[in-house]
């Protein structure tokens, strides 16, 4: 447990595809543009999606919502294909405020079980349910394209 980020929003989702497919989608900008961002997920335009998919690598996902550009940034701290992915998560405009996302992937006899935990600072406690809803919306979108 991360004591620096004591607020946790956790969701679990079952996919009927192999763990490798689920894991790889989180590092592929084409896929990210279909399940995390863009008009298929919410009312926004993708400006650019860049990722350096390696431990210590960074990402920047810039979208435009209602004429405002938002840059989602982070760094990959763990990549254990296909079982675990951990990265920091922040909005560039809100720095130094940041959070961490932990994705654990378990192969099952019928596909893959993914558990995502979004760890946030205590002042974001009011956002637990909103975070769960957002991640579940993205996981549902990912399921549709896998």
Short mmCIF file of N, CA and C in Angstrom, two decimals:
data_model
loop_
_atom_site.label_atom_id
_atom_site.label_comp_id
_atom_site.label_asym_id
_atom_site.label_seq_id
_atom_site.Cartn_x
_atom_site.Cartn_y
_atom_site.Cartn_z
N UNK A 1 0.84 -1.18 0.00
CA UNK A 1 0.00 0.00 0.00
C UNK A 1 0.88 1.24 0.00
N UNK A 2 0.52 2.21 -0.78
CA UNK A 2 1.27 3.45 -0.88
C UNK A 2 0.71 4.44 0.13
N UNK A 3 1.46 4.72 1.20
CA UNK A 3 0.96 5.62 2.24
C UNK A 3 0.97 7.07 1.80
N UNK A 4 1.77 7.41 0.79
CA UNK A 4 1.77 8.77 0.27
C UNK A 4 0.50 9.05 -0.54
N UNK A 5 -0.10 8.00 -1.08
CA UNK A 5 -1.32 8.12 -1.87
C UNK A 5 -2.38 7.22 -1.23
N UNK A 6 -2.99 7.69 -0.15
CA UNK A 6 -3.85 6.82 0.66
C UNK A 6 -5.26 6.56 0.11
N UNK A 7 -5.69 7.32 -0.88
CA UNK A 7 -7.03 7.15 -1.43
C UNK A 7 -6.95 6.21 -2.63
N UNK A 8 -7.75 5.14 -2.59
CA UNK A 8 -7.71 4.14 -3.65
C UNK A 8 -9.09 3.93 -4.27
N UNK A 9 -9.12 3.98 -5.60
CA UNK A 9 -10.31 3.63 -6.36
C UNK A 9 -9.96 2.36 -7.13
N UNK A 10 -10.65 1.26 -6.85
CA UNK A 10 -10.31 -0.03 -7.46
C UNK A 10 -11.49 -0.57 -8.25
N UNK A 11 -11.19 -1.04 -9.47
CA UNK A 11 -12.19 -1.69 -10.31
C UNK A 11 -11.60 -2.99 -10.86
N UNK A 12 -12.46 -3.95 -11.12
CA UNK A 12 -12.05 -5.22 -11.70
C UNK A 12 -12.92 -5.50 -12.92
N UNK A 13 -12.30 -6.04 -13.96
CA UNK A 13 -13.02 -6.30 -15.21
C UNK A 13 -12.51 -7.62 -15.80
N UNK A 14 -13.43 -8.39 -16.37
CA UNK A 14 -13.06 -9.65 -17.02
C UNK A 14 -13.12 -9.50 -18.54
N UNK A 15 -12.04 -9.88 -19.21
CA UNK A 15 -11.95 -9.87 -20.66
C UNK A 15 -11.90 -11.31 -21.16
N UNK A 16 -12.43 -11.55 -22.33
CA UNK A 16 -12.42 -12.91 -22.89
C UNK A 16 -11.28 -13.11 -23.88
N UNK A 17 -10.22 -12.33 -23.73
CA UNK A 17 -9.03 -12.44 -24.60
C UNK A 17 -7.81 -12.72 -23.73
N UNK A 18 -6.70 -13.14 -24.34
CA UNK A 18 -5.50 -13.43 -23.56
C UNK A 18 -4.92 -12.20 -22.85
N UNK A 19 -4.23 -12.46 -21.76
CA UNK A 19 -3.63 -11.40 -20.94
C UNK A 19 -2.70 -10.51 -21.77
N UNK A 20 -1.96 -11.10 -22.71
CA UNK A 20 -1.03 -10.32 -23.54
C UNK A 20 -1.76 -9.25 -24.33
N UNK A 21 -2.95 -9.58 -24.84
CA UNK A 21 -3.72 -8.61 -25.63
C UNK A 21 -4.16 -7.43 -24.76
N UNK A 22 -4.60 -7.74 -23.55
CA UNK A 22 -5.04 -6.69 -22.62
C UNK A 22 -3.86 -5.81 -22.24
N UNK A 23 -2.76 -6.43 -21.85
CA UNK A 23 -1.57 -5.68 -21.44
C UNK A 23 -1.08 -4.77 -22.58
N UNK A 24 -0.93 -5.33 -23.76
CA UNK A 24 -0.39 -4.58 -24.89
C UNK A 24 -1.24 -3.37 -25.26
N UNK A 25 -2.54 -3.46 -25.07
CA UNK A 25 -3.42 -2.34 -25.41
C UNK A 25 -3.08 -1.08 -24.61
N UNK A 26 -2.60 -1.24 -23.40
CA UNK A 26 -2.25 -0.10 -22.53
C UNK A 26 -1.00 0.63 -23.00
N UNK A 27 -0.26 0.04 -23.93
CA UNK A 27 1.00 0.65 -24.39
C UNK A 27 0.95 1.05 -25.87
N UNK A 28 -0.15 0.80 -26.53
CA UNK A 28 -0.30 1.06 -27.95
C UNK A 28 -1.13 2.34 -28.14
N UNK A 29 -0.52 3.38 -28.69
CA UNK A 29 -1.23 4.67 -28.81
C UNK A 29 -2.49 4.57 -29.68
N UNK A 30 -2.47 3.70 -30.68
CA UNK A 30 -3.69 3.54 -31.49
C UNK A 30 -4.83 3.02 -30.62
N UNK A 31 -4.55 2.01 -29.81
CA UNK A 31 -5.58 1.46 -28.91
C UNK A 31 -5.98 2.47 -27.85
N UNK A 32 -5.00 3.15 -27.27
CA UNK A 32 -5.27 4.16 -26.24
C UNK A 32 -6.23 5.22 -26.78
N UNK A 33 -6.05 5.56 -28.04
CA UNK A 33 -6.93 6.53 -28.68
C UNK A 33 -8.32 6.02 -28.96
N UNK A 34 -8.56 4.77 -28.71
CA UNK A 34 -9.90 4.20 -28.90
C UNK A 34 -10.59 3.84 -27.59
N UNK A 35 -9.83 3.59 -26.51
CA UNK A 35 -10.50 3.20 -25.27
C UNK A 35 -10.28 4.17 -24.10
N UNK A 36 -9.24 4.98 -24.16
CA UNK A 36 -9.01 5.93 -23.07
C UNK A 36 -9.44 7.34 -23.42
N UNK A 37 -9.24 7.71 -24.67
CA UNK A 37 -9.48 9.09 -25.10
C UNK A 37 -10.19 9.12 -26.43
N UNK A 38 -10.67 10.30 -26.78
CA UNK A 38 -11.26 10.52 -28.10
C UNK A 38 -12.76 10.38 -28.13
N UNK A 39 -13.32 10.65 -29.30
CA UNK A 39 -14.78 10.71 -29.44
C UNK A 39 -15.50 9.39 -29.21
N UNK A 40 -14.78 8.27 -29.26
CA UNK A 40 -15.44 6.99 -28.98
C UNK A 40 -15.71 6.82 -27.48
N UNK A 41 -15.00 7.62 -26.65
CA UNK A 41 -15.11 7.48 -25.19
C UNK A 41 -15.84 8.67 -24.56
N UNK A 42 -15.51 9.89 -25.02
CA UNK A 42 -16.13 11.09 -24.46
C UNK A 42 -16.06 12.21 -25.48
N UNK A 43 -16.69 13.32 -25.19
CA UNK A 43 -16.73 14.46 -26.10
C UNK A 43 -15.41 15.21 -26.04
N UNK A 44 -14.46 14.75 -26.87
CA UNK A 44 -13.15 15.39 -26.91
C UNK A 44 -12.46 15.04 -28.22
N UNK A 45 -11.43 15.81 -28.54
CA UNK A 45 -10.62 15.58 -29.73
C UNK A 45 -9.21 15.22 -29.28
N UNK A 46 -8.64 14.20 -29.90
CA UNK A 46 -7.26 13.83 -29.59
C UNK A 46 -6.32 14.76 -30.35
N UNK A 47 -5.41 15.40 -29.61
CA UNK A 47 -4.41 16.28 -30.21
C UNK A 47 -3.16 15.46 -30.51
N UNK A 48 -2.65 14.73 -29.51
CA UNK A 48 -1.51 13.84 -29.74
C UNK A 48 -1.43 12.81 -28.63
N UNK A 49 -0.96 11.62 -28.99
CA UNK A 49 -0.75 10.53 -28.05
C UNK A 49 0.68 10.03 -28.26
N UNK A 50 1.50 10.19 -27.24
CA UNK A 50 2.90 9.75 -27.33
C UNK A 50 3.22 8.88 -26.12
N UNK A 51 3.92 7.78 -26.37
CA UNK A 51 4.32 6.92 -25.27
C UNK A 51 5.67 6.30 -25.55
N UNK A 52 6.46 6.19 -24.51
CA UNK A 52 7.74 5.51 -24.54
C UNK A 52 7.57 4.30 -23.62
N UNK A 53 7.12 3.21 -24.19
CA UNK A 53 6.66 2.03 -23.44
C UNK A 53 7.81 1.20 -22.90
N UNK A 54 8.45 1.70 -21.85
CA UNK A 54 9.50 0.97 -21.16
C UNK A 54 9.59 1.51 -19.74
N UNK A 55 10.18 0.71 -18.84
CA UNK A 55 10.34 1.17 -17.47
C UNK A 55 11.16 2.45 -17.47
N UNK A 56 10.64 3.47 -16.82
CA UNK A 56 11.28 4.77 -16.82
C UNK A 56 10.86 5.64 -17.99
N UNK A 57 10.13 5.05 -18.94
CA UNK A 57 9.64 5.80 -20.09
C UNK A 57 8.44 6.66 -19.70
N UNK A 58 8.17 7.66 -20.49
CA UNK A 58 7.07 8.57 -20.17
C UNK A 58 6.00 8.52 -21.24
N UNK A 59 4.87 9.16 -20.93
CA UNK A 59 3.81 9.31 -21.91
C UNK A 59 3.20 10.69 -21.78
N UNK A 60 2.57 11.12 -22.87
CA UNK A 60 1.83 12.37 -22.91
C UNK A 60 0.64 12.15 -23.82
N UNK A 61 -0.56 12.33 -23.27
CA UNK A 61 -1.80 12.16 -24.02
C UNK A 61 -2.52 13.50 -23.97
N UNK A 62 -2.48 14.24 -25.08
CA UNK A 62 -3.09 15.56 -25.12
C UNK A 62 -4.43 15.47 -25.84
N UNK A 63 -5.47 15.98 -25.17
CA UNK A 63 -6.81 16.03 -25.75
C UNK A 63 -7.35 17.45 -25.62
N UNK A 64 -8.33 17.75 -26.46
CA UNK A 64 -9.00 19.05 -26.40
C UNK A 64 -10.45 18.81 -26.01
N UNK A 65 -10.83 19.41 -24.89
CA UNK A 65 -12.22 19.34 -24.41
C UNK A 65 -12.74 20.76 -24.29
N UNK A 66 -13.80 21.06 -24.98
CA UNK A 66 -14.41 22.38 -24.95
C UNK A 66 -13.35 23.48 -25.12
N UNK A 67 -12.54 23.35 -26.16
CA UNK A 67 -11.49 24.32 -26.52
C UNK A 67 -10.36 24.45 -25.51
N UNK A 68 -10.24 23.51 -24.56
CA UNK A 68 -9.15 23.51 -23.59
C UNK A 68 -8.31 22.26 -23.82
N UNK A 69 -6.98 22.47 -23.99
CA UNK A 69 -6.08 21.32 -24.15
C UNK A 69 -5.66 20.80 -22.78
N UNK A 70 -5.78 19.48 -22.61
CA UNK A 70 -5.41 18.82 -21.36
C UNK A 70 -4.34 17.79 -21.68
N UNK A 71 -3.21 17.88 -20.98
CA UNK A 71 -2.10 16.97 -21.21
C UNK A 71 -2.00 16.00 -20.04
N UNK A 72 -2.38 14.74 -20.28
CA UNK A 72 -2.26 13.67 -19.29
C UNK A 72 -0.85 13.11 -19.41
N UNK A 73 -0.08 13.17 -18.33
CA UNK A 73 1.32 12.75 -18.39
C UNK A 73 1.61 11.71 -17.32
N UNK A 74 2.68 10.97 -17.51
CA UNK A 74 3.09 10.00 -16.51
C UNK A 74 4.37 9.30 -16.92
N UNK A 75 4.79 8.44 -16.01
CA UNK A 75 6.00 7.65 -16.22
C UNK A 75 5.70 6.21 -15.84
N UNK A 76 6.20 5.28 -16.65
CA UNK A 76 6.04 3.86 -16.36
C UNK A 76 7.06 3.46 -15.30
N UNK A 77 6.58 2.97 -14.17
CA UNK A 77 7.49 2.55 -13.10
C UNK A 77 7.65 1.04 -13.02
N UNK A 78 6.67 0.29 -13.54
CA UNK A 78 6.77 -1.17 -13.62
C UNK A 78 6.10 -1.65 -14.90
N UNK A 79 6.78 -2.53 -15.63
CA UNK A 79 6.20 -3.20 -16.79
C UNK A 79 6.63 -4.65 -16.73
N UNK A 80 5.70 -5.51 -16.36
CA UNK A 80 5.95 -6.95 -16.29
C UNK A 80 4.94 -7.64 -17.20
N UNK A 81 5.24 -7.63 -18.50
CA UNK A 81 4.32 -8.21 -19.47
C UNK A 81 4.12 -9.69 -19.22
N UNK A 82 2.90 -10.17 -19.19
CA UNK A 82 1.62 -9.50 -19.35
C UNK A 82 0.87 -9.31 -18.03
N UNK A 83 1.57 -9.31 -16.91
CA UNK A 83 0.89 -9.39 -15.61
C UNK A 83 0.73 -8.09 -14.83
N UNK A 84 1.60 -7.11 -15.06
CA UNK A 84 1.54 -5.92 -14.20
C UNK A 84 2.07 -4.71 -14.95
N UNK A 85 1.35 -3.61 -14.75
CA UNK A 85 1.72 -2.33 -15.32
C UNK A 85 1.44 -1.26 -14.28
N UNK A 86 2.45 -0.44 -13.98
CA UNK A 86 2.28 0.62 -12.99
C UNK A 86 2.84 1.91 -13.60
N UNK A 87 2.06 3.00 -13.45
CA UNK A 87 2.52 4.28 -13.97
C UNK A 87 1.99 5.42 -13.12
N UNK A 88 2.74 6.53 -13.14
CA UNK A 88 2.25 7.74 -12.49
C UNK A 88 1.22 8.36 -13.43
N UNK A 89 0.35 9.19 -12.89
CA UNK A 89 -0.74 9.78 -13.68
C UNK A 89 -0.96 11.19 -13.17
N UNK A 90 -0.89 12.16 -14.08
CA UNK A 90 -1.11 13.56 -13.69
C UNK A 90 -1.61 14.34 -14.89
N UNK A 91 -2.17 15.48 -14.60
CA UNK A 91 -2.51 16.46 -15.62
C UNK A 91 -1.39 17.50 -15.55
N UNK A 92 -0.72 17.73 -16.66
CA UNK A 92 0.45 18.62 -16.66
C UNK A 92 0.12 19.98 -16.04
N UNK A 93 -1.07 20.50 -16.33
CA UNK A 93 -1.47 21.79 -15.83
C UNK A 93 -1.67 21.79 -14.30
N UNK A 94 -1.85 20.61 -13.70
CA UNK A 94 -2.11 20.50 -12.26
C UNK A 94 -0.89 20.11 -11.44
N UNK A 95 0.28 19.97 -12.08
CA UNK A 95 1.48 19.58 -11.33
C UNK A 95 1.74 20.56 -10.19
N UNK A 96 2.23 20.13 -9.05
CA UNK A 96 2.82 18.82 -8.78
C UNK A 96 1.83 17.75 -8.36
N UNK A 97 0.53 18.03 -8.40
CA UNK A 97 -0.49 17.05 -8.02
C UNK A 97 -0.40 15.85 -8.96
N UNK A 98 -0.26 14.63 -8.41
CA UNK A 98 -0.21 13.44 -9.26
C UNK A 98 -0.74 12.24 -8.50
N UNK A 99 -0.90 11.16 -9.23
CA UNK A 99 -1.41 9.92 -8.66
C UNK A 99 -0.66 8.76 -9.30
N UNK A 100 -1.10 7.55 -8.98
CA UNK A 100 -0.45 6.35 -9.51
C UNK A 100 -1.52 5.35 -9.88
N UNK A 101 -1.31 4.65 -10.99
CA UNK A 101 -2.24 3.63 -11.45
C UNK A 101 -1.50 2.29 -11.46
N UNK A 102 -2.11 1.30 -10.80
CA UNK A 102 -1.55 -0.04 -10.72
C UNK A 102 -2.53 -0.98 -11.43
N UNK A 103 -2.04 -1.68 -12.43
CA UNK A 103 -2.87 -2.62 -13.19
C UNK A 103 -2.30 -4.01 -13.01
N UNK A 104 -3.09 -4.89 -12.40
CA UNK A 104 -2.71 -6.29 -12.23
C UNK A 104 -3.59 -7.12 -13.16
N UNK A 105 -2.95 -8.00 -13.93
CA UNK A 105 -3.63 -8.80 -14.93
C UNK A 105 -3.39 -10.27 -14.62
N UNK A 106 -4.48 -11.01 -14.51
CA UNK A 106 -4.40 -12.43 -14.18
C UNK A 106 -5.04 -13.25 -15.30
N UNK A 107 -4.26 -14.12 -15.95
CA UNK A 107 -4.86 -15.02 -16.94
C UNK A 107 -5.82 -15.98 -16.23
N UNK A 108 -6.97 -16.22 -16.86
CA UNK A 108 -7.95 -17.16 -16.31
C UNK A 108 -8.30 -18.18 -17.39
N UNK A 109 -9.07 -19.17 -17.02
CA UNK A 109 -9.45 -20.21 -17.99
C UNK A 109 -10.37 -19.65 -19.08
N UNK A 110 -11.00 -18.51 -18.82
CA UNK A 110 -11.92 -17.93 -19.80
C UNK A 110 -11.41 -16.61 -20.37
N UNK A 111 -10.16 -16.24 -20.08
CA UNK A 111 -9.62 -14.99 -20.60
C UNK A 111 -8.67 -14.33 -19.63
N UNK A 112 -9.07 -13.16 -19.17
CA UNK A 112 -8.19 -12.33 -18.34
C UNK A 112 -8.99 -11.53 -17.34
N UNK A 113 -8.50 -11.48 -16.11
CA UNK A 113 -9.10 -10.60 -15.11
C UNK A 113 -8.13 -9.46 -14.84
N UNK A 114 -8.61 -8.24 -14.99
CA UNK A 114 -7.80 -7.05 -14.76
C UNK A 114 -8.32 -6.33 -13.53
N UNK A 115 -7.42 -6.00 -12.63
CA UNK A 115 -7.76 -5.16 -11.48
C UNK A 115 -6.93 -3.90 -11.57
N UNK A 116 -7.60 -2.77 -11.61
CA UNK A 116 -6.96 -1.47 -11.71
C UNK A 116 -7.19 -0.72 -10.41
N UNK A 117 -6.11 -0.22 -9.82
CA UNK A 117 -6.20 0.59 -8.61
C UNK A 117 -5.59 1.95 -8.90
N UNK A 118 -6.39 2.98 -8.74
CA UNK A 118 -5.93 4.36 -8.92
C UNK A 118 -5.68 4.92 -7.52
N UNK A 119 -4.40 5.14 -7.21
CA UNK A 119 -3.99 5.65 -5.91
C UNK A 119 -3.83 7.16 -6.00
N UNK A 120 -4.51 7.87 -5.09
CA UNK A 120 -4.55 9.33 -5.15
C UNK A 120 -4.24 9.96 -3.80
N UNK A 121 -3.86 11.24 -3.80
CA UNK A 121 -3.65 11.95 -2.54
C UNK A 121 -4.97 12.08 -1.77
N UNK A 122 -4.88 12.28 -0.47
CA UNK A 122 -6.07 12.33 0.38
C UNK A 122 -7.07 13.40 -0.03
N UNK A 123 -6.59 14.50 -0.60
CA UNK A 123 -7.53 15.57 -0.99
C UNK A 123 -8.42 15.17 -2.17
N UNK A 124 -8.15 14.01 -2.79
CA UNK A 124 -8.97 13.53 -3.90
C UNK A 124 -9.98 12.46 -3.45
N UNK A 125 -10.18 12.32 -2.16
CA UNK A 125 -11.12 11.31 -1.66
C UNK A 125 -12.52 11.47 -2.26
N UNK A 126 -12.93 12.69 -2.51
CA UNK A 126 -14.26 12.93 -3.10
C UNK A 126 -14.37 12.39 -4.53
N UNK A 127 -13.24 12.05 -5.15
CA UNK A 127 -13.22 11.61 -6.54
C UNK A 127 -13.19 10.09 -6.70
N UNK A 128 -13.27 9.34 -5.60
CA UNK A 128 -13.18 7.88 -5.69
C UNK A 128 -14.23 7.31 -6.65
N UNK A 129 -15.47 7.63 -6.46
CA UNK A 129 -16.53 7.06 -7.30
C UNK A 129 -16.42 7.55 -8.74
N UNK A 130 -16.06 8.82 -8.93
CA UNK A 130 -15.87 9.35 -10.29
C UNK A 130 -14.73 8.64 -11.00
N UNK A 131 -13.67 8.36 -10.26
CA UNK A 131 -12.53 7.65 -10.82
C UNK A 131 -12.94 6.23 -11.22
N UNK A 132 -13.65 5.55 -10.34
CA UNK A 132 -14.12 4.19 -10.66
C UNK A 132 -14.99 4.20 -11.91
N UNK A 133 -15.90 5.16 -11.98
CA UNK A 133 -16.80 5.25 -13.14
C UNK A 133 -16.01 5.49 -14.43
N UNK A 134 -15.03 6.40 -14.37
CA UNK A 134 -14.23 6.70 -15.56
C UNK A 134 -13.43 5.50 -16.02
N UNK A 135 -12.76 4.84 -15.08
CA UNK A 135 -11.95 3.68 -15.46
C UNK A 135 -12.84 2.55 -16.00
N UNK A 136 -14.00 2.35 -15.38
CA UNK A 136 -14.89 1.28 -15.85
C UNK A 136 -15.40 1.59 -17.26
N UNK A 137 -15.66 2.86 -17.55
CA UNK A 137 -16.07 3.26 -18.90
C UNK A 137 -14.97 2.92 -19.89
N UNK A 138 -13.71 3.19 -19.52
CA UNK A 138 -12.58 2.89 -20.40
C UNK A 138 -12.38 1.39 -20.58
N UNK A 139 -12.52 0.63 -19.50
CA UNK A 139 -12.36 -0.83 -19.60
C UNK A 139 -13.45 -1.45 -20.46
N UNK A 140 -14.65 -0.92 -20.35
CA UNK A 140 -15.76 -1.40 -21.19
C UNK A 140 -15.47 -1.09 -22.66
N UNK A 141 -14.94 0.09 -22.93
CA UNK A 141 -14.58 0.47 -24.30
C UNK A 141 -13.46 -0.43 -24.82
N UNK A 142 -12.48 -0.74 -23.95
CA UNK A 142 -11.39 -1.63 -24.34
C UNK A 142 -11.93 -3.02 -24.69
N UNK A 143 -12.85 -3.50 -23.88
CA UNK A 143 -13.43 -4.82 -24.11
C UNK A 143 -14.09 -4.88 -25.50
N UNK A 144 -14.75 -3.82 -25.89
CA UNK A 144 -15.44 -3.79 -27.18
C UNK A 144 -14.48 -3.86 -28.36
N UNK A 145 -13.28 -3.31 -28.20
CA UNK A 145 -12.35 -3.30 -29.34
C UNK A 145 -11.37 -4.47 -29.32
N UNK A 146 -11.31 -5.18 -28.20
CA UNK A 146 -10.46 -6.36 -28.17
C UNK A 146 -11.23 -7.54 -28.73
#
